[in-house]
Short mmCIF file of N, CA and C and ligand atoms in Angstrom, two decimals:
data_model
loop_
_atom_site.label_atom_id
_atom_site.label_comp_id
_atom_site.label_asym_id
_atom_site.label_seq_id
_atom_site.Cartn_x
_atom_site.Cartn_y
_atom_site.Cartn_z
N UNK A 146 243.96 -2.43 192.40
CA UNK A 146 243.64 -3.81 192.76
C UNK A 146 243.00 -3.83 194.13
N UNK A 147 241.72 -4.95 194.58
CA UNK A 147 242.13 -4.88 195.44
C UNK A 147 242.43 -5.30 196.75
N UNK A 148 242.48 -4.26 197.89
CA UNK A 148 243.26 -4.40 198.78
C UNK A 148 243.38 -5.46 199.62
N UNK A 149 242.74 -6.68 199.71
CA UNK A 149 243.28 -7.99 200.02
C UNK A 149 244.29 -8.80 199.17
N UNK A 150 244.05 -8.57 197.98
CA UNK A 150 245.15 -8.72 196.89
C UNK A 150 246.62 -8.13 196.81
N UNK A 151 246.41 -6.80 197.12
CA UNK A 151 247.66 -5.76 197.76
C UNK A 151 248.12 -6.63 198.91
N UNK A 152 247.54 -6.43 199.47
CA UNK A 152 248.71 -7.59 201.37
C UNK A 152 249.08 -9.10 200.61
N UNK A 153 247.75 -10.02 200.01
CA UNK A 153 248.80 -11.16 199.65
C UNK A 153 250.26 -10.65 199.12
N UNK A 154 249.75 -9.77 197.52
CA UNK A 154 251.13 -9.90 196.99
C UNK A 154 252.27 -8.91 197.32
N UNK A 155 251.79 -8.21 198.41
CA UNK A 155 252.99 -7.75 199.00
C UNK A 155 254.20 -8.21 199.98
N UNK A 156 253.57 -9.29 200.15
CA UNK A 156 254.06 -10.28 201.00
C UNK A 156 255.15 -10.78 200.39
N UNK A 157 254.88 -11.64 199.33
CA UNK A 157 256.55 -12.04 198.07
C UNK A 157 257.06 -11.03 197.79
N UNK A 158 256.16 -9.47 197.20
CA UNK A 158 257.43 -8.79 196.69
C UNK A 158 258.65 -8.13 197.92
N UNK A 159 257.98 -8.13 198.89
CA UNK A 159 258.76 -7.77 199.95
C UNK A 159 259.86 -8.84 200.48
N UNK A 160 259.50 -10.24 200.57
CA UNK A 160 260.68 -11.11 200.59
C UNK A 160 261.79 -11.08 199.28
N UNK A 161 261.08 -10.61 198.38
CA UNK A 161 262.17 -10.73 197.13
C UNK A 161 262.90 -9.72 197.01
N UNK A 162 262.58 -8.38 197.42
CA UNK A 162 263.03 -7.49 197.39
C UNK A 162 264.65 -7.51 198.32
N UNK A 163 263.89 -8.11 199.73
CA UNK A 163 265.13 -8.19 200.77
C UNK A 163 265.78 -9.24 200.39
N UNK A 164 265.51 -10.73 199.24
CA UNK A 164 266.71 -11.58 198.65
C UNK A 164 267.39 -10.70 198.33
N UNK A 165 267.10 -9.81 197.36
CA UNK A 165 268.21 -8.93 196.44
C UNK A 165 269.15 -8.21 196.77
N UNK A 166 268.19 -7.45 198.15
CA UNK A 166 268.94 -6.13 198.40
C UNK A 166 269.75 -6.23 199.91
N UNK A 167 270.53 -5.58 199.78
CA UNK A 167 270.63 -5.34 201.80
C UNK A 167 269.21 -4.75 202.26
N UNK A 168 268.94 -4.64 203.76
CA UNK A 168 267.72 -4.10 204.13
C UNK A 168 267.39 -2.66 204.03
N UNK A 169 269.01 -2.14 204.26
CA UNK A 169 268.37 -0.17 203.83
C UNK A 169 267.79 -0.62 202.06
N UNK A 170 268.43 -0.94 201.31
CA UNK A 170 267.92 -0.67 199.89
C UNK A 170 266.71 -1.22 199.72
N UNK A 171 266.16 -2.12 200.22
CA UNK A 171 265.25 -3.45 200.19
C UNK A 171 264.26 -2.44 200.78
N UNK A 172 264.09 -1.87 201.71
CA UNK A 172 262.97 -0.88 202.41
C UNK A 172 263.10 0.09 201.62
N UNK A 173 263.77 1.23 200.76
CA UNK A 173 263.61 1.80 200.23
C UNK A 173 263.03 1.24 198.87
N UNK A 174 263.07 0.10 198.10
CA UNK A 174 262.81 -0.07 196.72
C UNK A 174 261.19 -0.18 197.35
N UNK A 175 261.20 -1.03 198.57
CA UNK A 175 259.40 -1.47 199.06
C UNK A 175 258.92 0.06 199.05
N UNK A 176 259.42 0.67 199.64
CA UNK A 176 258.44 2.47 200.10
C UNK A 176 258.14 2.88 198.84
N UNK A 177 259.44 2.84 197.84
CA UNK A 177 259.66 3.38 196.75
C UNK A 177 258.42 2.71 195.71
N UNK A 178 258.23 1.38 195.38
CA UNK A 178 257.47 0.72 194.87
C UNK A 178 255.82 0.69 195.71
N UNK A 179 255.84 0.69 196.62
CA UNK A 179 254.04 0.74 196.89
C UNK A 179 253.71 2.68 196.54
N UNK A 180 254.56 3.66 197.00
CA UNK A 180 254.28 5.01 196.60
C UNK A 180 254.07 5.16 195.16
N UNK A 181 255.20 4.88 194.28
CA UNK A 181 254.36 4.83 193.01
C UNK A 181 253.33 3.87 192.68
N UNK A 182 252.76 2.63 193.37
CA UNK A 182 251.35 2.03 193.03
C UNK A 182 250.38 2.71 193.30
N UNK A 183 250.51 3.70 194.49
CA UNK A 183 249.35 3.99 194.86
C UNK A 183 249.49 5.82 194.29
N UNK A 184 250.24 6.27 193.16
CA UNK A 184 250.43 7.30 192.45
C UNK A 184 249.63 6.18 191.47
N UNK A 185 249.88 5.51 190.80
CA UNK A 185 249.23 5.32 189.55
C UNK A 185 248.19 4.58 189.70
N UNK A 186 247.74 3.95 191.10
CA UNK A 186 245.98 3.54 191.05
C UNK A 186 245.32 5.39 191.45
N UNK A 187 245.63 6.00 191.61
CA UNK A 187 244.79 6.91 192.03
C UNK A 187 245.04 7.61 190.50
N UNK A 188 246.12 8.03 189.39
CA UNK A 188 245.84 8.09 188.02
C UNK A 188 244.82 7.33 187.08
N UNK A 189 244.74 6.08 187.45
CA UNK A 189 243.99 5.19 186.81
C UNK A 189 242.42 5.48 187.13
N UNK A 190 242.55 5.46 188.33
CA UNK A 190 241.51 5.76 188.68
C UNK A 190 240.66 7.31 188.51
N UNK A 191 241.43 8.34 188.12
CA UNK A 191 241.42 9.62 187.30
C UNK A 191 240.60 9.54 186.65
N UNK A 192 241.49 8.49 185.15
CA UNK A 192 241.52 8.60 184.41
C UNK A 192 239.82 7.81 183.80
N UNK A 193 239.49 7.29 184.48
CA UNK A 193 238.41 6.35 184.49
C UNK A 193 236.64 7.33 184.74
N UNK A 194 237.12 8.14 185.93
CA UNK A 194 236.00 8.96 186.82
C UNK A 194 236.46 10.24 187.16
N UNK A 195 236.80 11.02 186.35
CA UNK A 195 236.74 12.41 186.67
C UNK A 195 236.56 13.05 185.21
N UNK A 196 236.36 13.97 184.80
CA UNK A 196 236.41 15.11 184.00
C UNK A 196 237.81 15.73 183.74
N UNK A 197 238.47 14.98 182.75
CA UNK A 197 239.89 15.17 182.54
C UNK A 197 239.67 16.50 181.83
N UNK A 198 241.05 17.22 181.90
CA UNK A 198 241.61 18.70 181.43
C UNK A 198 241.48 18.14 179.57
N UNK A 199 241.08 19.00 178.85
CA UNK A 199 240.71 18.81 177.58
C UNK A 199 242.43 18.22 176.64
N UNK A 200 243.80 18.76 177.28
CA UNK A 200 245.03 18.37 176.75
C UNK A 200 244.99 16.52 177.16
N UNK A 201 244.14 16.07 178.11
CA UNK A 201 244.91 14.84 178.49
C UNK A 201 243.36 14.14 177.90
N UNK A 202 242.51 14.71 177.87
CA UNK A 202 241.33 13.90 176.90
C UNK A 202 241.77 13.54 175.61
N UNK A 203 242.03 14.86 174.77
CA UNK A 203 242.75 14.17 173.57
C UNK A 203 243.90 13.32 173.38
N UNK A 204 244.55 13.61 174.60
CA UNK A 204 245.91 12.73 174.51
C UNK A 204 245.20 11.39 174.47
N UNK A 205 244.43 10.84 175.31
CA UNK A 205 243.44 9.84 175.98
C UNK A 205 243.14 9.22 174.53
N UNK A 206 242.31 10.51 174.01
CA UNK A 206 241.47 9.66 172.31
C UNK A 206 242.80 9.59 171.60
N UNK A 207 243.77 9.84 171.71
CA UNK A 207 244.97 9.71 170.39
C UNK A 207 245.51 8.10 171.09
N UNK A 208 246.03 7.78 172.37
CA UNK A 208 246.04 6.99 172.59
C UNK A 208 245.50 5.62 172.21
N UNK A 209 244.20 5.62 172.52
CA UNK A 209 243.29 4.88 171.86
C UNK A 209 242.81 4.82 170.42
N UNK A 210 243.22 5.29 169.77
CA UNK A 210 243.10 5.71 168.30
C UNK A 210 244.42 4.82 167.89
N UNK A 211 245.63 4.93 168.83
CA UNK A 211 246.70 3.88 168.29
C UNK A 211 246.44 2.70 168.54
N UNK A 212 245.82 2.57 169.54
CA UNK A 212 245.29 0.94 169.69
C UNK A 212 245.00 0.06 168.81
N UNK A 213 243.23 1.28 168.70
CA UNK A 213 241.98 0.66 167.92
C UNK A 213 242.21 1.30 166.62
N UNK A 214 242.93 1.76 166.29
CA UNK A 214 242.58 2.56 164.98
C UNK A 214 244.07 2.12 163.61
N UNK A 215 245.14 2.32 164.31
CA UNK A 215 245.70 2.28 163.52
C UNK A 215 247.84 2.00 164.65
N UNK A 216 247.81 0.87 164.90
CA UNK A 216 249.35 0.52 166.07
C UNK A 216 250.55 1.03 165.53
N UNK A 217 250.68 1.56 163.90
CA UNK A 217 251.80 1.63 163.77
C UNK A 217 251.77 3.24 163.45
N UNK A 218 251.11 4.01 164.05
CA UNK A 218 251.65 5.48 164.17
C UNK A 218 251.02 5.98 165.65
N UNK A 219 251.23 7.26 165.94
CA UNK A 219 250.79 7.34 167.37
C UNK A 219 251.05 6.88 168.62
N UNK A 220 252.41 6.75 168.19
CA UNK A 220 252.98 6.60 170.01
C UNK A 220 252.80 7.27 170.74
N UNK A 221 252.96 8.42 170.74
CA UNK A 221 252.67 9.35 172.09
C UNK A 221 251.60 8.77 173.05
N UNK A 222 251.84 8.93 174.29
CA UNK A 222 251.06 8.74 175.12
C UNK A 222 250.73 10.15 176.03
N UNK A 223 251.58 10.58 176.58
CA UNK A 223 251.87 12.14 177.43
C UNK A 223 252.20 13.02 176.02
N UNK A 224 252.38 13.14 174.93
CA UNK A 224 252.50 14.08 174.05
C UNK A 224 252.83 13.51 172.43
N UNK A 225 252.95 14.80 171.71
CA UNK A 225 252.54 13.77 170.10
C UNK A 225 254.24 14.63 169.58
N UNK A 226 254.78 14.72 170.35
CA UNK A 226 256.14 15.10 170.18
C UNK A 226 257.06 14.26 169.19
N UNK A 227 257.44 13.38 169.51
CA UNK A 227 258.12 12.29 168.89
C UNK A 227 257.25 11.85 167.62
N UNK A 228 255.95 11.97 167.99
CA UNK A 228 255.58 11.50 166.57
C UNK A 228 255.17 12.30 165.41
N UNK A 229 255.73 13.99 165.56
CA UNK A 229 256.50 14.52 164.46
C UNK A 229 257.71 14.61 164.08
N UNK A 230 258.44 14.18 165.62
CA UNK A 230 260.03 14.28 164.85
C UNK A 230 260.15 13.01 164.34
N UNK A 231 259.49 11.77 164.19
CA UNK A 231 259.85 10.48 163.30
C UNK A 231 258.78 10.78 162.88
N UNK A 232 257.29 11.21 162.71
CA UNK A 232 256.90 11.45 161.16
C UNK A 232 255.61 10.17 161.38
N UNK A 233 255.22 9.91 162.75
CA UNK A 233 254.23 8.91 162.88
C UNK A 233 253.25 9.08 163.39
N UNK A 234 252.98 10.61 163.29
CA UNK A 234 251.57 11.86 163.87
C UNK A 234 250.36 10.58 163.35
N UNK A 235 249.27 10.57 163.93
CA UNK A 235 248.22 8.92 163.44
C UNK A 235 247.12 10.61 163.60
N UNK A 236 246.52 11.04 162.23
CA UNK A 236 245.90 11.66 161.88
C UNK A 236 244.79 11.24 162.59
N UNK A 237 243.33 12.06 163.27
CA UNK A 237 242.32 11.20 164.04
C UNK A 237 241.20 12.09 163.14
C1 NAG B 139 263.73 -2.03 207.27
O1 NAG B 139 262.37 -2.24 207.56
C2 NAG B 139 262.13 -3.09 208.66
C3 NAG B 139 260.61 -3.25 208.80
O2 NAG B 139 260.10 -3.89 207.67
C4 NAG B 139 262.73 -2.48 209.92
O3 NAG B 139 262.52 -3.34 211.00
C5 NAG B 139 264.22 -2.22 209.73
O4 NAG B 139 264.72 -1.52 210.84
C6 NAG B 139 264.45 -1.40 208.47
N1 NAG B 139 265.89 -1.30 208.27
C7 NAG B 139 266.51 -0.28 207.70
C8 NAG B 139 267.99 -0.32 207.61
O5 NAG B 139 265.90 0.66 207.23
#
């Protein structure tokens, strides 16, 4: 998102955070929560503009294949594990 958008809405989640919490926990959930945003905008952003490893391309097209292709097999997202042990492998 961005980063004028990041400071507005960091602004509430940080008051809401310290409603909830005492302030040690409340600063740790904030550190804890902007470190993984800015782990998964820089994935997203990967995933968008680089030359992915050929295991996470196909993962990528199987993904999207559950979308657009067919929602009720092909869960996997990180692996097609589960969807041989329940039997919902989405053939591509
Ligand atoms: C929590 O963070 C605030 C700054 O946002 C700081 O002033 C305060 O000392 C911190 N408290 C603890 C217990 O970490």
């Amino acid at each position: 998102m961005p980063p004028a958008m990041f400071a507005a809405l960091s602004f509430p989640m940080t008051k809401l955070a310290h409603a909830l919490f005492p302030t040690a926990m409340a600063n740790g959930t904030i550190a804890g929560a902007f470190a993984f945003y800015v782990l998964y905008d820089c994935m997203h952003y990967a995933l968008h503009h680089t030359k992915l490893p050929s295991y996470v391309r196909e993962m990528k097209k199987y993904h999207l294949a559950h979308h657009y292709k067919n929602f009720e097999l092909g869960f996997g997202v990180t692996s097609k594990m589960w969807d041989y042990v329940f039997n919902t492998v989405l053939p591509l």
